[in-house]
mmCIF file of C-alpha atoms and ligand atoms in Angstrom:
data_model
loop_
_atom_site.group_PDB
_atom_site.id
_atom_site.type_symbol
_atom_site.label_atom_id
_atom_site.label_comp_id
_atom_site.label_asym_id
_atom_site.label_seq_id
_atom_site.Cartn_x
_atom_site.Cartn_y
_atom_site.Cartn_z
ATOM 1 C CA MET U 531 0.000 0.000 0.000
ATOM 2 C CA ARG U 532 1.142 3.546 -0.723
ATOM 3 C CA LYS U 533 2.689 5.178 2.320
ATOM 4 C CA HIS U 534 0.855 8.125 3.854
ATOM 5 C CA VAL U 535 2.051 11.689 3.446
ATOM 6 C CA ILE U 536 0.907 14.767 5.341
ATOM 7 C CA ALA U 537 2.345 17.994 3.865
ATOM 8 C CA ILE U 538 2.643 21.086 6.066
ATOM 9 C CA ASP U 539 3.793 24.277 4.351
ATOM 10 C CA GLY U 540 3.988 27.887 5.430
ATOM 11 C CA PRO U 541 6.231 30.921 5.879
ATOM 12 C CA ALA U 542 9.253 31.112 8.185
ATOM 13 C CA ALA U 543 8.595 30.560 11.892
ATOM 14 C CA SER U 544 4.913 29.721 11.393
ATOM 15 C CA GLY U 545 5.273 26.731 13.714
ATOM 16 C CA LYS U 546 5.465 24.105 10.964
ATOM 17 C CA SER U 547 8.221 21.971 12.442
ATOM 18 C CA THR U 548 6.996 21.873 16.024
ATOM 19 C CA THR U 549 3.495 21.064 14.815
ATOM 20 C CA ALA U 550 4.685 18.492 12.272
ATOM 21 C CA ARG U 551 6.823 16.760 14.872
ATOM 22 C CA GLN U 552 3.925 16.413 17.314
ATOM 23 C CA VAL U 553 1.473 15.252 14.652
ATOM 24 C CA ALA U 554 3.987 12.667 13.426
ATOM 25 C CA GLN U 555 4.659 11.424 16.944
ATOM 26 C CA ARG U 556 0.968 10.932 17.690
ATOM 27 C CA LEU U 557 0.269 9.151 14.413
ATOM 28 C CA GLY U 558 3.414 7.022 14.567
ATOM 29 C CA PHE U 559 4.706 8.659 11.373
ATOM 30 C CA VAL U 560 8.221 9.965 10.666
ATOM 31 C CA HIS U 561 8.731 13.733 10.851
ATOM 32 C CA MET U 562 10.695 15.138 7.908
ATOM 33 C CA ASN U 563 11.717 18.776 8.233
ATOM 34 C CA SER U 564 12.695 19.561 4.641
ATOM 35 C CA GLY U 565 14.310 22.857 5.673
ATOM 36 C CA LEU U 566 17.038 20.823 7.393
ATOM 37 C CA PHE U 567 18.372 19.649 4.027
ATOM 38 C CA TYR U 568 18.500 23.180 2.628
ATOM 39 C CA ARG U 569 20.147 24.343 5.811
ATOM 40 C CA ALA U 570 22.668 21.467 5.749
ATOM 41 C CA ILE U 571 23.732 22.316 2.190
ATOM 42 C CA THR U 572 23.973 26.015 3.111
ATOM 43 C CA TRP U 573 26.009 25.175 6.219
ATOM 44 C CA ALA U 574 28.499 23.123 4.177
ATOM 45 C CA SER U 575 28.719 25.851 1.525
ATOM 46 C CA LEU U 576 29.477 28.515 4.130
ATOM 47 C CA ARG U 577 32.155 26.385 5.776
ATOM 48 C CA ASP U 578 33.867 25.759 2.472
ATOM 49 C CA GLY U 579 33.339 29.268 1.150
ATOM 50 C CA TRP U 580 31.437 28.224 -1.985
ATOM 51 C CA SER U 581 28.063 29.756 -1.153
ATOM 52 C CA ASP U 582 28.438 32.950 -3.221
ATOM 53 C CA ASP U 583 29.486 31.605 -6.582
ATOM 54 C CA ILE U 584 26.858 29.608 -8.453
ATOM 55 C CA GLU U 585 29.311 27.369 -10.326
ATOM 56 C CA ARG U 586 31.285 26.543 -7.195
ATOM 57 C CA LEU U 587 28.019 25.908 -5.392
ATOM 58 C CA ARG U 588 26.918 23.542 -8.172
ATOM 59 C CA GLU U 589 30.192 21.605 -8.000
ATOM 60 C CA GLY U 590 30.192 21.567 -4.214
ATOM 61 C CA VAL U 591 26.643 20.217 -4.061
ATOM 62 C CA ALA U 592 27.420 17.540 -6.669
ATOM 63 C CA ARG U 593 30.321 16.303 -4.505
ATOM 64 C CA LEU U 594 28.574 16.685 -1.156
ATOM 65 C CA SER U 595 27.712 13.530 0.747
ATOM 66 C CA ILE U 596 24.394 14.131 2.469
ATOM 67 C CA LEU U 597 22.432 11.430 4.198
ATOM 68 C CA PRO U 598 18.993 11.330 5.809
ATOM 69 C CA ILE U 599 18.995 9.569 9.181
ATOM 70 C CA VAL U 600 15.731 8.514 10.770
ATOM 71 C CA GLU U 601 16.009 8.101 14.512
ATOM 72 C CA ALA U 602 13.105 7.701 16.940
ATOM 73 C CA GLY U 603 10.635 8.853 14.295
ATOM 74 C CA VAL U 604 12.498 12.046 13.455
ATOM 75 C CA LEU U 605 14.615 12.729 10.422
ATOM 76 C CA ASP U 606 18.033 14.260 10.931
ATOM 77 C CA VAL U 607 20.679 15.037 8.377
ATOM 78 C CA GLN U 608 24.284 13.936 8.144
ATOM 79 C CA VAL U 609 26.662 15.978 5.994
ATOM 80 C CA ARG U 610 30.082 14.522 5.205
ATOM 81 C CA GLY U 611 29.775 12.143 8.121
ATOM 82 C CA VAL U 612 28.775 14.734 10.742
ATOM 83 C CA ARG U 613 25.448 15.820 12.114
ATOM 84 C CA PRO U 614 25.568 19.628 12.450
ATOM 85 C CA GLY U 615 22.421 19.677 14.645
ATOM 86 C CA ILE U 616 21.728 23.053 16.222
ATOM 87 C CA ALA U 617 24.382 24.767 14.042
ATOM 88 C CA LEU U 618 21.867 24.522 11.180
ATOM 89 C CA GLN U 619 19.606 27.005 12.972
ATOM 90 C CA GLY U 620 22.289 29.718 13.258
ATOM 91 C CA ARG U 621 21.732 33.207 11.886
ATOM 92 C CA ASP U 622 24.447 32.921 9.212
ATOM 93 C CA VAL U 623 22.724 29.834 7.775
ATOM 94 C CA SER U 624 19.262 31.457 8.052
ATOM 95 C CA THR U 625 20.452 34.542 6.194
ATOM 96 C CA ARG U 626 21.987 32.592 3.322
ATOM 97 C CA VAL U 627 19.613 29.628 2.972
ATOM 98 C CA SER U 628 17.000 31.272 0.716
ATOM 99 C CA ALA U 629 19.574 32.079 -1.971
ATOM 100 C CA VAL U 630 21.055 28.574 -1.874
ATOM 101 C CA SER U 631 17.644 26.912 -2.006
ATOM 102 C CA ALA U 632 16.564 28.974 -5.018
ATOM 103 C CA THR U 633 18.914 26.990 -7.317
ATOM 104 C CA ASP U 634 17.600 24.115 -9.449
ATOM 105 C CA PHE U 635 20.403 21.659 -8.542
ATOM 106 C CA VAL U 636 19.910 22.144 -4.801
ATOM 107 C CA ARG U 637 16.136 21.701 -5.112
ATOM 108 C CA LYS U 638 16.549 18.575 -7.235
ATOM 109 C CA ARG U 639 18.923 17.004 -4.728
ATOM 110 C CA VAL U 640 16.615 17.699 -1.773
ATOM 111 C CA LEU U 641 13.516 16.525 -3.657
ATOM 112 C CA GLN U 642 15.179 13.154 -4.344
ATOM 113 C CA LEU U 643 16.182 12.751 -0.693
ATOM 114 C CA LEU U 644 12.680 13.574 0.545
ATOM 115 C CA ARG U 645 10.906 11.257 -1.902
ATOM 116 C CA ALA U 646 13.297 8.383 -1.179
ATOM 117 C CA THR U 647 12.686 8.709 2.572
ATOM 118 C CA ALA U 648 8.900 8.817 2.124
ATOM 119 C CA LYS U 649 8.988 5.509 0.217
ATOM 120 C CA GLU U 650 10.100 3.795 3.411
ATOM 121 C CA ALA U 651 7.686 5.289 5.958
ATOM 122 C CA ASP U 652 4.491 7.244 6.550
ATOM 123 C CA VAL U 653 5.624 10.837 6.920
ATOM 124 C CA VAL U 654 4.648 14.302 8.031
ATOM 125 C CA CYS U 655 6.813 16.611 5.945
ATOM 126 C CA ASP U 656 7.070 20.361 6.470
ATOM 127 C CA GLY U 657 8.535 23.059 4.241
ATOM 128 C CA ARG U 658 7.577 25.541 1.517
ATOM 129 C CA ASP U 659 6.784 23.418 -1.555
ATOM 130 C CA ILE U 660 5.829 20.086 -0.018
ATOM 131 C CA GLY U 661 2.140 20.086 -1.032
ATOM 132 C CA SER U 662 2.773 21.884 -4.327
ATOM 133 C CA VAL U 663 5.883 20.174 -5.738
ATOM 134 C CA VAL U 664 7.422 17.426 -3.593
ATOM 135 C CA PHE U 665 4.257 15.504 -2.713
ATOM 136 C CA PRO U 666 1.398 16.920 -4.830
ATOM 137 C CA ASP U 667 -0.609 13.722 -4.100
ATOM 138 C CA ALA U 668 -0.269 14.040 -0.309
ATOM 139 C CA HIS U 669 -3.208 12.605 1.638
ATOM 140 C CA LEU U 670 -3.505 15.856 3.579
ATOM 141 C CA LYS U 671 -2.083 19.305 2.839
ATOM 142 C CA VAL U 672 -1.983 22.046 5.453
ATOM 143 C CA PHE U 673 -0.885 25.659 5.005
ATOM 144 C CA LEU U 674 0.045 27.330 8.295
ATOM 145 C CA VAL U 675 0.050 31.114 8.519
ATOM 146 C CA ALA U 676 0.460 33.616 11.369
ATOM 147 C CA ASP U 677 0.962 37.335 11.769
ATOM 148 C CA VAL U 678 4.630 38.199 11.193
ATOM 149 C CA ARG U 679 5.062 39.938 14.585
ATOM 150 C CA GLU U 680 3.666 36.922 16.382
ATOM 151 C CA ARG U 681 6.022 34.688 14.407
ATOM 152 C CA ALA U 682 8.931 36.974 15.350
ATOM 153 C CA ARG U 683 7.909 36.872 19.021
ATOM 154 C CA ARG U 684 7.806 33.061 18.996
ATOM 155 C CA ARG U 685 11.174 32.849 17.240
ATOM 156 C CA LEU U 686 12.790 35.129 19.863
ATOM 157 C CA LEU U 687 11.390 32.978 22.651
ATOM 158 C CA ASP U 688 12.905 29.925 20.884
ATOM 159 C CA TYR U 689 16.266 31.744 20.904
ATOM 160 C CA GLN U 690 15.648 32.654 24.567
ATOM 161 C CA VAL U 691 15.794 36.359 23.735
ATOM 162 C CA GLU U 692 13.547 38.837 25.546
ATOM 163 C CA PRO U 693 10.841 39.784 22.986
ATOM 164 C CA SER U 694 11.028 43.576 23.367
ATOM 165 C CA VAL U 695 9.184 45.740 20.823
ATOM 166 C CA GLU U 696 12.478 46.578 19.054
ATOM 167 C CA ALA U 697 13.692 42.974 19.013
ATOM 168 C CA ILE U 698 10.337 41.827 17.588
ATOM 169 C CA GLU U 699 10.504 44.459 14.853
ATOM 170 C CA GLU U 700 14.066 43.437 13.893
ATOM 171 C CA GLU U 701 13.233 39.740 13.808
ATOM 172 C CA ALA U 702 10.015 40.434 11.861
ATOM 173 C CA GLU U 703 12.118 42.249 9.261
ATOM 174 C CA ARG U 704 14.397 39.197 8.859
ATOM 175 C CA LEU U 705 11.378 36.901 8.526
ATOM 176 C CA ARG U 706 9.747 39.216 5.952
ATOM 177 C CA ALA U 707 12.945 39.245 3.880
ATOM 178 C CA ARG U 708 13.142 35.424 3.889
ATOM 179 C CA ASP U 709 9.404 35.029 3.115
ATOM 180 C CA ASP U 710 9.729 37.503 0.300
ATOM 181 C CA ALA U 711 12.714 35.636 -1.201
ATOM 182 C CA ASP U 712 10.973 32.259 -0.782
ATOM 183 C CA SER U 713 7.645 33.462 -2.260
ATOM 184 C CA THR U 714 9.007 35.320 -5.256
ATOM 185 C CA ARG U 715 11.622 32.851 -6.530
ATOM 186 C CA ALA U 716 10.987 31.207 -9.899
ATOM 187 C CA LEU U 717 11.429 27.614 -8.711
ATOM 188 C CA ALA U 718 8.975 25.986 -6.304
ATOM 189 C CA PRO U 719 8.013 29.216 -4.514
ATOM 190 C CA LEU U 720 6.212 29.263 -1.199
ATOM 191 C CA VAL U 721 2.510 29.006 -2.122
ATOM 192 C CA LYS U 722 -0.623 27.529 -0.674
ATOM 193 C CA ALA U 723 -0.962 24.286 -2.651
ATOM 194 C CA ALA U 724 -4.181 23.367 -4.423
ATOM 195 C CA GLY U 725 -6.386 21.519 -1.950
ATOM 196 C CA ALA U 726 -4.466 22.725 1.130
ATOM 197 C CA VAL U 727 -6.357 23.602 4.316
ATOM 198 C CA GLU U 728 -5.190 26.971 5.689
ATOM 199 C CA ILE U 729 -4.863 27.370 9.457
ATOM 200 C CA ASP U 730 -4.085 30.776 10.962
ATOM 201 C CA THR U 731 -2.181 30.076 14.189
ATOM 202 C CA THR U 732 -1.808 33.702 15.368
ATOM 203 C CA ARG U 733 -4.317 33.228 18.169
ATOM 204 C CA LEU U 734 -4.170 29.460 18.538
ATOM 205 C CA ALA U 735 -2.290 27.472 21.162
ATOM 206 C CA PRO U 736 0.073 24.847 19.686
ATOM 207 C CA GLU U 737 -2.150 22.059 21.019
ATOM 208 C CA ALA U 738 -5.187 23.459 19.186
ATOM 209 C CA VAL U 739 -3.289 23.449 15.888
ATOM 210 C CA ILE U 740 -2.113 19.862 16.438
ATOM 211 C CA HIS U 741 -5.653 18.813 17.367
ATOM 212 C CA ARG U 742 -7.103 20.369 14.211
ATOM 213 C CA ILE U 743 -4.555 18.619 11.981
ATOM 214 C CA LEU U 744 -5.156 15.266 13.685
ATOM 215 C CA GLU U 745 -8.863 15.786 13.106
ATOM 216 C CA LEU U 746 -8.267 16.472 9.397
ATOM 217 C CA ALA U 747 -5.977 13.424 9.218
ATOM 218 C CA GLY U 748 -8.634 11.268 10.876
ATOM 219 C CA GLU U 749 -11.210 12.397 8.302
ATOM 220 C CA ARG U 750 -8.794 11.107 5.668
ATOM 221 C CA GLY U 751 -8.307 7.724 7.321
ATOM 222 C CA MET U 752 -5.032 8.445 9.168
ATOM 223 C CA ARG U 753 -5.358 7.659 12.853
ATOM 224 C CA ALA U 754 -3.085 7.039 15.822
ATOM 225 C CA PRO U 755 -2.202 3.368 16.245
ATOM 226 C CA GLU U 756 -4.295 1.478 18.879
ATOM 227 C CA GLY U 757 -2.865 1.159 22.392
HETATM 228 O O1 C5P L 597 11.789 25.684 7.368
HETATM 229 P P1 C5P L 597 13.095 26.430 7.500
HETATM 230 O O2 C5P L 597 12.904 27.848 7.960
HETATM 231 O O3 C5P L 597 14.113 25.693 8.283
HETATM 232 O O4 C5P L 597 13.648 26.511 6.016
HETATM 233 C C1 C5P L 597 14.857 27.201 5.723
HETATM 234 C C2 C5P L 597 14.843 27.667 4.280
HETATM 235 O O5 C5P L 597 14.935 26.543 3.405
HETATM 236 C C3 C5P L 597 13.608 28.439 3.812
HETATM 237 O O6 C5P L 597 13.693 29.821 4.120
HETATM 238 C C4 C5P L 597 13.642 28.192 2.325
HETATM 239 O O7 C5P L 597 14.518 29.080 1.669
HETATM 240 C C5 C5P L 597 14.223 26.782 2.213
HETATM 241 N N1 C5P L 597 13.194 25.778 2.036
HETATM 242 C C6 C5P L 597 12.678 25.598 0.778
HETATM 243 N N2 C5P L 597 11.764 24.624 0.536
HETATM 244 C C7 C5P L 597 11.341 23.830 1.530
HETATM 245 C C8 C5P L 597 11.835 24.007 2.840
HETATM 246 C C9 C5P L 597 12.760 25.009 3.076
HETATM 247 O O8 C5P L 597 13.061 26.305 -0.148
HETATM 248 N N3 C5P L 597 10.466 22.859 1.261
#
């Protein structure tokens, strides 16, 4: 039988990964955070100094060994034998990742990795183009949105930074820039996929969002395993 896929897309810091992880855990699916692959490639390119030049980036990506690792129901990424982990969430990677992920060879590489992983397991996959390009036949597509200031506030709390008015405004500006780059690129831009259910999380608690998605999954025949 075809494995199940739940696609969760949305702008930066809209809560996709936290939500996807919880939904996957409760359904017994694997959580695939597609952004991790783009971040891993960006991280390697920054370390080696080939992020700025498109030809060097192309060659670097062609030679790069990058491996998905599924552990306890969560997908992690190994680049050249190491797992960068939290380093992938750093500001330098976040600033550069949109440009790197706008190239056709990077997108092709990540698409292959995501599809290969989803052949082996039921998955909840989050990103920007999951319902539109990577898994257009997903059993459920969700598009998460939230007010940019609320997203900035949540991101600062994740970084354990006091969410002052100024800090929120600065972070919101960074998020807007990334959303703008991701939405306006020619290849696989951030869009609400056909058939996706939009959920505005601005005023919703995380648990309410998870509950709503589990409800939608249940309506489509995907339920938590018994016991
Ligand atoms: O989800 P996250 O913020 O970690 O994604 C980092 C970046 O990776 C995004 O800003 C975007 O440029 C890229 N990305 C993408 N397509 C996806 C997932 C992420 O282009 N499906």
